[in-house]
Each structure stands twice: as structure tokens, then as C-alpha cells.
PDB file of C-alpha atoms in Angstrom:
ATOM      1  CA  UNK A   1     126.233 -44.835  28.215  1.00 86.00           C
ATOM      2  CA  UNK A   2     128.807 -47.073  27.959  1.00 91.00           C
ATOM      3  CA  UNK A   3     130.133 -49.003  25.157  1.00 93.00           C
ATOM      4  CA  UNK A   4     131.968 -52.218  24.898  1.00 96.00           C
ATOM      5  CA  UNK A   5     133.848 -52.939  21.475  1.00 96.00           C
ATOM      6  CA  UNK A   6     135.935 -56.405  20.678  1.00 96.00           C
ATOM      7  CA  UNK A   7     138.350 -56.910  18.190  1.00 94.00           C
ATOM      8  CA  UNK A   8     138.761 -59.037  16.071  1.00 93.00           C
ATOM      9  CA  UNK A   9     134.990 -59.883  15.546  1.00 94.00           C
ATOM     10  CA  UNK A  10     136.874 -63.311  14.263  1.00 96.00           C
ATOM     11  CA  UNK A  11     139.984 -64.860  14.576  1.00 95.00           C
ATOM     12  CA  UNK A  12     140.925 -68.158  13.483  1.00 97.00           C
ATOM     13  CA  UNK A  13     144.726 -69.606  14.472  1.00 96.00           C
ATOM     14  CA  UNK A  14     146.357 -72.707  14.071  1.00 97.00           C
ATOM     15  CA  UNK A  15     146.996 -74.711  17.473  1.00 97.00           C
ATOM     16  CA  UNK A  16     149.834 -74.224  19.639  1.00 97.00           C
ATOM     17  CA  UNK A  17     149.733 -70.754  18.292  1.00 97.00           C
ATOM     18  CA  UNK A  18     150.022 -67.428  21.145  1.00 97.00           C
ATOM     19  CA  UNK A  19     146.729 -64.937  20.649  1.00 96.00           C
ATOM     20  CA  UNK A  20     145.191 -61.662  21.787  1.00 96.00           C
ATOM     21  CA  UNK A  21     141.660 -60.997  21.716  1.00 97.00           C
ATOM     22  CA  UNK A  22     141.111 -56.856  22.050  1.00 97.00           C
ATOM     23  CA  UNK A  23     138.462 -55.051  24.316  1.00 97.00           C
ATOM     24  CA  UNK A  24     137.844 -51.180  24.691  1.00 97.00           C
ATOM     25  CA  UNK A  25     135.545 -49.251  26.423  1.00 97.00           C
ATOM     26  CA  UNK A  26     134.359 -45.317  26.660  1.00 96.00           C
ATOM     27  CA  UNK A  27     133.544 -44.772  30.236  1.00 92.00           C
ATOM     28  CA  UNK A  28     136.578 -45.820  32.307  1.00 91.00           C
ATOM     29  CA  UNK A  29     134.054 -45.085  35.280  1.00 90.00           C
ATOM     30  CA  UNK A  30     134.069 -49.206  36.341  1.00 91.00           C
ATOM     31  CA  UNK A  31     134.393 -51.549  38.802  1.00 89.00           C
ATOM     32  CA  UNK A  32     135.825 -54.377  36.919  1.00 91.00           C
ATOM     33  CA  UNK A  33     136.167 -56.047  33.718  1.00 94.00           C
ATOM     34  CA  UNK A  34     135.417 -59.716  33.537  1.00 94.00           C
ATOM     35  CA  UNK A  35     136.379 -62.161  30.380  1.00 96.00           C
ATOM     36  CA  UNK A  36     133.803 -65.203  29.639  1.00 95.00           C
ATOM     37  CA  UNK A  37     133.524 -67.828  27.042  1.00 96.00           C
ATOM     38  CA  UNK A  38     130.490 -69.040  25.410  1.00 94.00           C
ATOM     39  CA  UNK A  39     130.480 -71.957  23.638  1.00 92.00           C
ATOM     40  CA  UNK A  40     127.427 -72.477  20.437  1.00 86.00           C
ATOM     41  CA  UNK A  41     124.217 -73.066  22.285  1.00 81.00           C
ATOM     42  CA  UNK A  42     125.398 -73.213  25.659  1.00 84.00           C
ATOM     43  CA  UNK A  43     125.981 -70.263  28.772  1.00 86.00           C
ATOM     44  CA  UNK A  44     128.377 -68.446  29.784  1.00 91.00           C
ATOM     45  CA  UNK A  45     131.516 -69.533  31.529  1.00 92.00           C
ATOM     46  CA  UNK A  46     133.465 -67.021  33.354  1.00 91.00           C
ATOM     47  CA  UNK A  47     137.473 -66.625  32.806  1.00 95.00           C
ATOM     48  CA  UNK A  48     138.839 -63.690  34.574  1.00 94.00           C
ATOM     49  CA  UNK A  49     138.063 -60.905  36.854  1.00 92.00           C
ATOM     50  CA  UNK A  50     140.021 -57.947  37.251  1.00 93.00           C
ATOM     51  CA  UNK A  51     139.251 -55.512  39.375  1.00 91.00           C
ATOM     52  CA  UNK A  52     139.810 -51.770  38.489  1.00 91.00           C
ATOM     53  CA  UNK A  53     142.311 -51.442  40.765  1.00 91.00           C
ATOM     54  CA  UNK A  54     144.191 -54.213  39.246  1.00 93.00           C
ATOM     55  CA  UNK A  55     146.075 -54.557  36.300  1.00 95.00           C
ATOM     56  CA  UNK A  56     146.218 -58.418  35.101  1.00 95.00           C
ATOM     57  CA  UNK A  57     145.073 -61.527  36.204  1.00 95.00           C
ATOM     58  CA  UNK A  58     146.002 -64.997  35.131  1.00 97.00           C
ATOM     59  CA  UNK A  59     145.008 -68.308  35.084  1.00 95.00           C
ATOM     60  CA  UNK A  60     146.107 -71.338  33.679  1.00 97.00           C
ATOM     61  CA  UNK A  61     147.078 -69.968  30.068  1.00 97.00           C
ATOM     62  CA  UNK A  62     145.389 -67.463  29.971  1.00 97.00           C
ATOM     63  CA  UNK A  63     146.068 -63.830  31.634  1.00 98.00           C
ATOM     64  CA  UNK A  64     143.895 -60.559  31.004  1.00 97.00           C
ATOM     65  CA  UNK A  65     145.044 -57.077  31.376  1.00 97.00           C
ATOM     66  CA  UNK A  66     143.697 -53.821  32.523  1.00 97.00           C
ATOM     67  CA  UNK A  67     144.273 -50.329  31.146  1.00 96.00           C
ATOM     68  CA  UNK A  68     141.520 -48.197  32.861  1.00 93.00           C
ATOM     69  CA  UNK A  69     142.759 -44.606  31.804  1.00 92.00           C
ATOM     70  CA  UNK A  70     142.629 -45.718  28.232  1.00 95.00           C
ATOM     71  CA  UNK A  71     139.858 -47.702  27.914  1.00 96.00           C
ATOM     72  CA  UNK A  72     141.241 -51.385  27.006  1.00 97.00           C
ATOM     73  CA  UNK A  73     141.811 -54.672  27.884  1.00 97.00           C
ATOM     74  CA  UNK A  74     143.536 -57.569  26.508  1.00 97.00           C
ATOM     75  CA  UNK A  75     143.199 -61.485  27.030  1.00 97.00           C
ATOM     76  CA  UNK A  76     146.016 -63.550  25.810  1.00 97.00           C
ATOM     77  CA  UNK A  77     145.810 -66.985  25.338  1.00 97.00           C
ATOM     78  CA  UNK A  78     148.905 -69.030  25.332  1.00 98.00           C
ATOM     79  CA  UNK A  79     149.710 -71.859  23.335  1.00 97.00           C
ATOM     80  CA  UNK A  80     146.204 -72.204  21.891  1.00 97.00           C
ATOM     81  CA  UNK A  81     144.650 -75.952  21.927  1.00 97.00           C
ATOM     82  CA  UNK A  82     141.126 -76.628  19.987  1.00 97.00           C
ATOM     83  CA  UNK A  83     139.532 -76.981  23.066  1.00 96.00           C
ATOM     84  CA  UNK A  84     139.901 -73.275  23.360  1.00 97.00           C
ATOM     85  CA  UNK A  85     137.330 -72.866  20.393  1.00 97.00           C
ATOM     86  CA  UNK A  86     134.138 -70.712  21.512  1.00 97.00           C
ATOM     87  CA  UNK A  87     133.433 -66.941  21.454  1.00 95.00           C
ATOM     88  CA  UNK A  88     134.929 -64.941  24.178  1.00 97.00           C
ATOM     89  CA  UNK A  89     133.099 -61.868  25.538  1.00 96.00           C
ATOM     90  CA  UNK A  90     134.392 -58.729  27.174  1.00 96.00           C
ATOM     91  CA  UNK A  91     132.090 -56.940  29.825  1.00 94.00           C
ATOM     92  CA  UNK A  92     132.289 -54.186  31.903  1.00 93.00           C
ATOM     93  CA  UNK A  93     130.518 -53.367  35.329  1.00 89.00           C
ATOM     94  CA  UNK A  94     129.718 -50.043  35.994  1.00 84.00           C
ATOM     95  CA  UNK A  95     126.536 -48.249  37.020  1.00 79.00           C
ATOM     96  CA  UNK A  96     124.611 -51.327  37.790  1.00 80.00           C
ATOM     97  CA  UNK A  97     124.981 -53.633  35.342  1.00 86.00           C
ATOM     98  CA  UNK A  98     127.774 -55.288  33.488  1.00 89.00           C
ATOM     99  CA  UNK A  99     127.785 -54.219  29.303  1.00 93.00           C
ATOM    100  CA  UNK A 100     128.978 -56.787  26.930  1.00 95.00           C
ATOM    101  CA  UNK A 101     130.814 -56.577  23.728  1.00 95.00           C
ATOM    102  CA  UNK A 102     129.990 -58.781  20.588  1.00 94.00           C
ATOM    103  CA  UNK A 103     132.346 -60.725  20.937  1.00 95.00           C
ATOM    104  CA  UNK A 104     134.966 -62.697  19.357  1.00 96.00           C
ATOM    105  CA  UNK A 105     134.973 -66.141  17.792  1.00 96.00           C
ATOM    106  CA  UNK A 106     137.720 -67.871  17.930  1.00 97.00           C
ATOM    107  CA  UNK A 107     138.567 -71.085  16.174  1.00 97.00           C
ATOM    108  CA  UNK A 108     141.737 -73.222  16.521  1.00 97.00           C
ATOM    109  CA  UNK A 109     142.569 -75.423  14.160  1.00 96.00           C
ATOM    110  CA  UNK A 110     144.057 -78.852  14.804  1.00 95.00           C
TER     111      UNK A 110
ATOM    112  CA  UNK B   1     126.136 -75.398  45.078  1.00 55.00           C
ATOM    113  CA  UNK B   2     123.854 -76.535  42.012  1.00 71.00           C
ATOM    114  CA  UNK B   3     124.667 -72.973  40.509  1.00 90.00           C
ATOM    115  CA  UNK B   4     122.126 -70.370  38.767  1.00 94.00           C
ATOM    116  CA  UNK B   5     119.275 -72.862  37.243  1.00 95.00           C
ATOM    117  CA  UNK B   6     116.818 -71.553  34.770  1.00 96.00           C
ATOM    118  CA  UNK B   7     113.708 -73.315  33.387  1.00 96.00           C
ATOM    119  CA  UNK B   8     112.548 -74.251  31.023  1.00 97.00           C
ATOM    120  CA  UNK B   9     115.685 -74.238  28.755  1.00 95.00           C
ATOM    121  CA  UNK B  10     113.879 -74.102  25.444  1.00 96.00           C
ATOM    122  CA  UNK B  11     110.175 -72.718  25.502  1.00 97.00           C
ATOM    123  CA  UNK B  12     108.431 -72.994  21.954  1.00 98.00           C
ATOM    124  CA  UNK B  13     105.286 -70.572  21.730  1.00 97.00           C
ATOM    125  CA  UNK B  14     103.031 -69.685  18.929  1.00 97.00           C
ATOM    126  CA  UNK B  15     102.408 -65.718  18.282  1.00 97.00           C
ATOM    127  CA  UNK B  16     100.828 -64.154  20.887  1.00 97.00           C
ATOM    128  CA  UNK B  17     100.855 -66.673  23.453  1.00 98.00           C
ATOM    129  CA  UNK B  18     102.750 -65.757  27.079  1.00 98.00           C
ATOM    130  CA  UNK B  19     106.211 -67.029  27.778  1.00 98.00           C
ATOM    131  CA  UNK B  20     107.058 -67.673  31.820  1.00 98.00           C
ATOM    132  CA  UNK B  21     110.978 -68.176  31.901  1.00 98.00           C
ATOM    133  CA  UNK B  22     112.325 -68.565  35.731  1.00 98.00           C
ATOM    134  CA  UNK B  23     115.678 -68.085  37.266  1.00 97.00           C
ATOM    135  CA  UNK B  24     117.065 -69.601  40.517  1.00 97.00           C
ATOM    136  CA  UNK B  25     119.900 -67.926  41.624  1.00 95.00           C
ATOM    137  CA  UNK B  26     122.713 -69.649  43.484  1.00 92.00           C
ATOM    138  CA  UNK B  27     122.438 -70.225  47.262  1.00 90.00           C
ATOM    139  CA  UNK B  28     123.279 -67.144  49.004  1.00 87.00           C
ATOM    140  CA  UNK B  29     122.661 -64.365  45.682  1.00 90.00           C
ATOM    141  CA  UNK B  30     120.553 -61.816  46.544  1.00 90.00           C
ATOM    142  CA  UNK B  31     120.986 -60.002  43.140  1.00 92.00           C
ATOM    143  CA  UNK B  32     119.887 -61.126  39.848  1.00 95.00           C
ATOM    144  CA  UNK B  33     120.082 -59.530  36.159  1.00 95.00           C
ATOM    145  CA  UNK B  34     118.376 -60.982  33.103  1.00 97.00           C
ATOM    146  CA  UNK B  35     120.057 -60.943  29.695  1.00 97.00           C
ATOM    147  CA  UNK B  36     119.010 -61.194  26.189  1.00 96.00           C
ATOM    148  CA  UNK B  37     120.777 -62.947  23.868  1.00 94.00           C
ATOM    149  CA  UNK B  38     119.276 -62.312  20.107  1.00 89.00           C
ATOM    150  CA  UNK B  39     120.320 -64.344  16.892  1.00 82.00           C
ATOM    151  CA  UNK B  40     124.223 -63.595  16.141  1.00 78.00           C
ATOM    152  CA  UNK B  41     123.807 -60.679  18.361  1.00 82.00           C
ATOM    153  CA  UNK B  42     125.748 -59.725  21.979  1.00 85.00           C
ATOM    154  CA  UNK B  43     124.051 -59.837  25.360  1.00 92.00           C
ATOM    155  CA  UNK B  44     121.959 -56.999  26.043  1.00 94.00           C
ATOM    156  CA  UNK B  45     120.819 -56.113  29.781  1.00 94.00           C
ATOM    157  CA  UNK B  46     117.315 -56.500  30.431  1.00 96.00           C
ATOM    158  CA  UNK B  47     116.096 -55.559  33.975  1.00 96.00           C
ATOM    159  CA  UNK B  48     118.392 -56.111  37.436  1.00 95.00           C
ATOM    160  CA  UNK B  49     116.414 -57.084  40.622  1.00 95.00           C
ATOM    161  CA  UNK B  50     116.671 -57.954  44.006  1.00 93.00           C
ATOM    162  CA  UNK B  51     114.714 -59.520  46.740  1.00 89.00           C
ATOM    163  CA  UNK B  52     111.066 -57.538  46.117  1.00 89.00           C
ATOM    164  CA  UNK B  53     112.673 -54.843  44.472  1.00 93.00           C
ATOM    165  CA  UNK B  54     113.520 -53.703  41.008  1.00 95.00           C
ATOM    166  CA  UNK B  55     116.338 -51.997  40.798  1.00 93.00           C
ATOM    167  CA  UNK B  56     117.401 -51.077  37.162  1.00 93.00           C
ATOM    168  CA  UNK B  57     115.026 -52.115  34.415  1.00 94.00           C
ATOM    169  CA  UNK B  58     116.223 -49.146  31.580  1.00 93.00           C
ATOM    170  CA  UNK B  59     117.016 -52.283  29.296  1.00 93.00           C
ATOM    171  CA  UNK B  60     113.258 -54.013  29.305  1.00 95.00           C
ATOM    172  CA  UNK B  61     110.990 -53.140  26.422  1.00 93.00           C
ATOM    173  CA  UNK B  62     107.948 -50.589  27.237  1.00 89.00           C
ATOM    174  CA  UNK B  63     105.205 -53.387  26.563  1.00 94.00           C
ATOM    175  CA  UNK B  64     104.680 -56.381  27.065  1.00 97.00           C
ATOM    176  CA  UNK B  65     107.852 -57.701  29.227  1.00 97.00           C
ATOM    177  CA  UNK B  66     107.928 -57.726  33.365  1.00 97.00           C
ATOM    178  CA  UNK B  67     109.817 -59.082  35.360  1.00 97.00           C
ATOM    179  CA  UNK B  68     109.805 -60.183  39.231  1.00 96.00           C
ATOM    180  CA  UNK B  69     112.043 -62.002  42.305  1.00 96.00           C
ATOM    181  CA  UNK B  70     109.896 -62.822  44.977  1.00 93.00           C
ATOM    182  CA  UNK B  71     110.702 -62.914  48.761  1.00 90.00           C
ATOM    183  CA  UNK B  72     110.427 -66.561  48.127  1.00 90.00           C
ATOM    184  CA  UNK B  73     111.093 -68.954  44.791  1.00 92.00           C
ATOM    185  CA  UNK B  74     112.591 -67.821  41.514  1.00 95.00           C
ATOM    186  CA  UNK B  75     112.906 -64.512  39.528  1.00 97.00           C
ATOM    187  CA  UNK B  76     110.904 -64.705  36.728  1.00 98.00           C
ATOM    188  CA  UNK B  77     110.896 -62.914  33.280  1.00 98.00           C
ATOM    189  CA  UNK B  78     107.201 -63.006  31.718  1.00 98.00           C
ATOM    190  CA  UNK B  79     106.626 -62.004  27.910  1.00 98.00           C
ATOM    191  CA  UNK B  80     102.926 -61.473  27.498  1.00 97.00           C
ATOM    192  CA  UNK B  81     101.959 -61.471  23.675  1.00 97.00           C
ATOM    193  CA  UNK B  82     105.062 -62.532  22.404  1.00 97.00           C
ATOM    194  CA  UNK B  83     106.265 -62.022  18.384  1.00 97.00           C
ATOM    195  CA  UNK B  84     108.500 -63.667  16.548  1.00 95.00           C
ATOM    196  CA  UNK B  85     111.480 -60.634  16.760  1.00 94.00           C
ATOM    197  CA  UNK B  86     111.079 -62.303  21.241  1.00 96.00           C
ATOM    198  CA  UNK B  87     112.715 -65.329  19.405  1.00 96.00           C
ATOM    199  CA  UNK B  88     115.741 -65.404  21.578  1.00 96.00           C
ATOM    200  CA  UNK B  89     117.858 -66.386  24.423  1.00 96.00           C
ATOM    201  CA  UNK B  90     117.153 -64.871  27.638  1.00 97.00           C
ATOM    202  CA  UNK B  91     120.115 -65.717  30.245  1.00 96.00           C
ATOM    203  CA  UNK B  92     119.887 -64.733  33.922  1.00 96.00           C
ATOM    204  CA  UNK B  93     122.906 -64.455  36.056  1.00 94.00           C
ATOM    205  CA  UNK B  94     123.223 -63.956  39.955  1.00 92.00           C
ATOM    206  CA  UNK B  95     125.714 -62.415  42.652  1.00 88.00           C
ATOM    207  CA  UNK B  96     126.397 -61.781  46.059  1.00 84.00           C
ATOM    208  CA  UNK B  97     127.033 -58.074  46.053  1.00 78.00           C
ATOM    209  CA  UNK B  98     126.227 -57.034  42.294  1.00 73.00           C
ATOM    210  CA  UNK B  99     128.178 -55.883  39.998  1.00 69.00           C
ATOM    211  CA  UNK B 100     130.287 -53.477  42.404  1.00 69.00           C
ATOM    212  CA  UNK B 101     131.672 -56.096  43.878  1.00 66.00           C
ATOM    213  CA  UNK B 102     134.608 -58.469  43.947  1.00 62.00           C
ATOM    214  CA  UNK B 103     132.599 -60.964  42.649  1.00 66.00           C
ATOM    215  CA  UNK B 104     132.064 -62.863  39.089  1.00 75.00           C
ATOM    216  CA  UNK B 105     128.192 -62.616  37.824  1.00 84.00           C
ATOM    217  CA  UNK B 106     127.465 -66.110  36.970  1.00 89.00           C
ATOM    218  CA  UNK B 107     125.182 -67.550  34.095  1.00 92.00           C
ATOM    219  CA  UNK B 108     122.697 -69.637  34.106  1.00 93.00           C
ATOM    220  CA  UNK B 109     122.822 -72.042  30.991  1.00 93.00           C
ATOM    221  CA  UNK B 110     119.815 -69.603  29.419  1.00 95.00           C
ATOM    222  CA  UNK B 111     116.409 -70.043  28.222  1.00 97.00           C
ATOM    223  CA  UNK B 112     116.006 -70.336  24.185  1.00 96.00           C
ATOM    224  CA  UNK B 113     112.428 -68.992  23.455  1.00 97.00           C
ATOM    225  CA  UNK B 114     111.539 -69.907  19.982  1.00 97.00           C
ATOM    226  CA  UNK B 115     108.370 -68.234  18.300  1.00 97.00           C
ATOM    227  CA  UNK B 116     106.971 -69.519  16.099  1.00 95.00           C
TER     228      UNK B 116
END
């Protein structure tokens, strides 16, 4: 069964201010890793895909990173805005589904 | 491309009433999965269908939830009987070639089901 874990569960940052938001995973069985953002009430908003055959992707300021033989990926935000303010998920597709993590909530402060 | 619409987006329903929540995916998805979202909780997989067929429904409680996506119209995620602990929100999400594929799942902007 496979397991999705984010750290920090919280993070808050002043702006302009570089982050990393932390993702890890037991079953490195998967087709790809995708990052989203969810902001209070609303759906989801997809970031990044990376494909397990890949190691990064980017866009914009942000770029996500793929270790598949150790479990973990990494989104890091550059030069944070308040704007960027939500809770970013981690999931993984494998099997036939994709599994989500908890999250992260992020908050940048002005 | 109007993207994945669901209806209604917030359903209010009184203890053991039924709760109808439908999911249009966007043009061209053949595959659908329904999510549920609980109070300060993560998303946790529900049921994955396509056309006529369920495919994967290990995450769908034993009673009282079924789910369906037609040859024609929307998938739709039925709660018969529902309890307060259904209080939640249930997101679906399409794509073109499930999750397998090169493609992103997207969301729908989710169905809040309050019980009350």
C-alpha cells in the first residue's frame, strides 16, 4: 500500500524568501509524481508533473524534483510572494490511482 | 474546454436523507476518480471508473456509497442514508489515459456535503 508523507505539515516564511516543501513515499513502484495547490475552500490546481523517468521539472518559480530509488521529492519555490499562500499536496500514481499526502500549508508573510 | 464541472457545489442534507453529487469530466476524459476530502484531513481515493465500468473501488465504504459513469451524462457518487461523519468534500478529477499516463488528473472545484 503506498504511503505519501509531507514535511513540514506547516511552514510559514517571510516574502521574497527561497523554500522547500518535502515529499516521500514507500513504494517507488510509480508512474509519476504530480505537485498541486489548494487554496481554503476551493479545488485543486495542478503545478508539476514529473514523470518517473524524469528527474525535475520547472515552471515559472517553481521546479520539483524526483528521487525514485529513495522515495522523495522536493518542490522549491523561489523567491516566495503571498500569492503563493495555500497548501501544497504531493501525490503519487501508481497502481491505479494517485495517493496524496497531507499536505503542507504554507503562509508568506508580506 | 469548460474543464471537470461538478454539481451541486455545496449539498446540505439532514441525517439520513440521500446525497446525488455529479461529475462531468472534461471533453475527451474517459477516466474519472472521486476523492474525499474530510475536515483538516488529506484526499483519500474513493472509487475510479470508466465509461460503464468500475474499475478500482477498494477506497468506497461497504454501505451505503455507489458510484456510476454512464455511457452517456455525468459520473455520479450517491450516498444513501447519509450521517454526519459523510460531512465532507467529495472532489472528482478526470484524464485521458489515467493515472499511467503522461497526463495531469485534473480537479473539479469539489462538492461540500454538509450534514446536518
Amino acid at each position: 500500500k503506498q504511503e505519501v508523507t509531507q514535511i513540514p505539515a506547516a511552514l510559514s516564511v517571510p516574502e521574497g524568501e527561497n523554500l522547500v516543501l518535502n515529499c516521500s513515499f514507500t513504494d517507488s513502484a510509480i508512474y509519476n509524481l504530480q505537485w498541486f495547490r489548494q487554496d481554503p475552500g476551493k479545488g485543486l490546481t495542478s503545478l508539476l508533473l514529473i514523470q518517473s523517468s524524469q528527474r525535475e521539472q520547472t515552471s515559472g518559480r517553481l521546479n520539483a524534483s524526483l528521487d525514485k530509488s529513495s522515495g522523495r521529492s522536493t518542490l522549491y519555490i523561489a523567491a516566495s510572494q503571498p500569492g503563493d499562500s495555500a497548501t501544497y499536496l504531493c501525490a503519487v500514481g501508481s497502481g491505479s490511482r494517485l495517493t496524496f499526502g497531507e499536505g503542507t500549508q504554507l503562509t508568506v508573510n508580506p | 474546454n469548460a474543464g471537470v464541472m461538478q454539481n451541486p457545489r455545496h449539498l446540505v442534507r439532514r441525517r439520513g436523507q440521500e446525497a446525488r453529487l455529479r461529475c462531468s469530466p472534461m471533453k475527451g476524459h474517459s477516466h474519472v476518480y472521486w476523492y474525499r476530502q474530510l475536515p483538516e484531513e488529506g484526499l483519500k481515493f474513493m472509487v475510479y471508473l470508466q465509461k460503464e465500468n468500475i474499475i478500482d473501488e477498494s477506497g468506497m465504504p461497504k454501505e451505503r456509497f455507489s458510484a456510476e459513469f454512464p455511457k452517456e451524462g455525468p459520473s455520479i457518487l450517491r450516498i444513501q442514508q447519509v450521517v454526519r461523519g459523510d460531512s465532507a468534500a467529495y472532489f472528482c478529477a478526470s484524464s485521458g489515459q489515467g493515472v499511467s499516463g503522461a497526463n495531469v488528473l485534473t480537479f473539479g472545484a469539489g462538492s461540500r456535503l454538509t450534514v446536518l
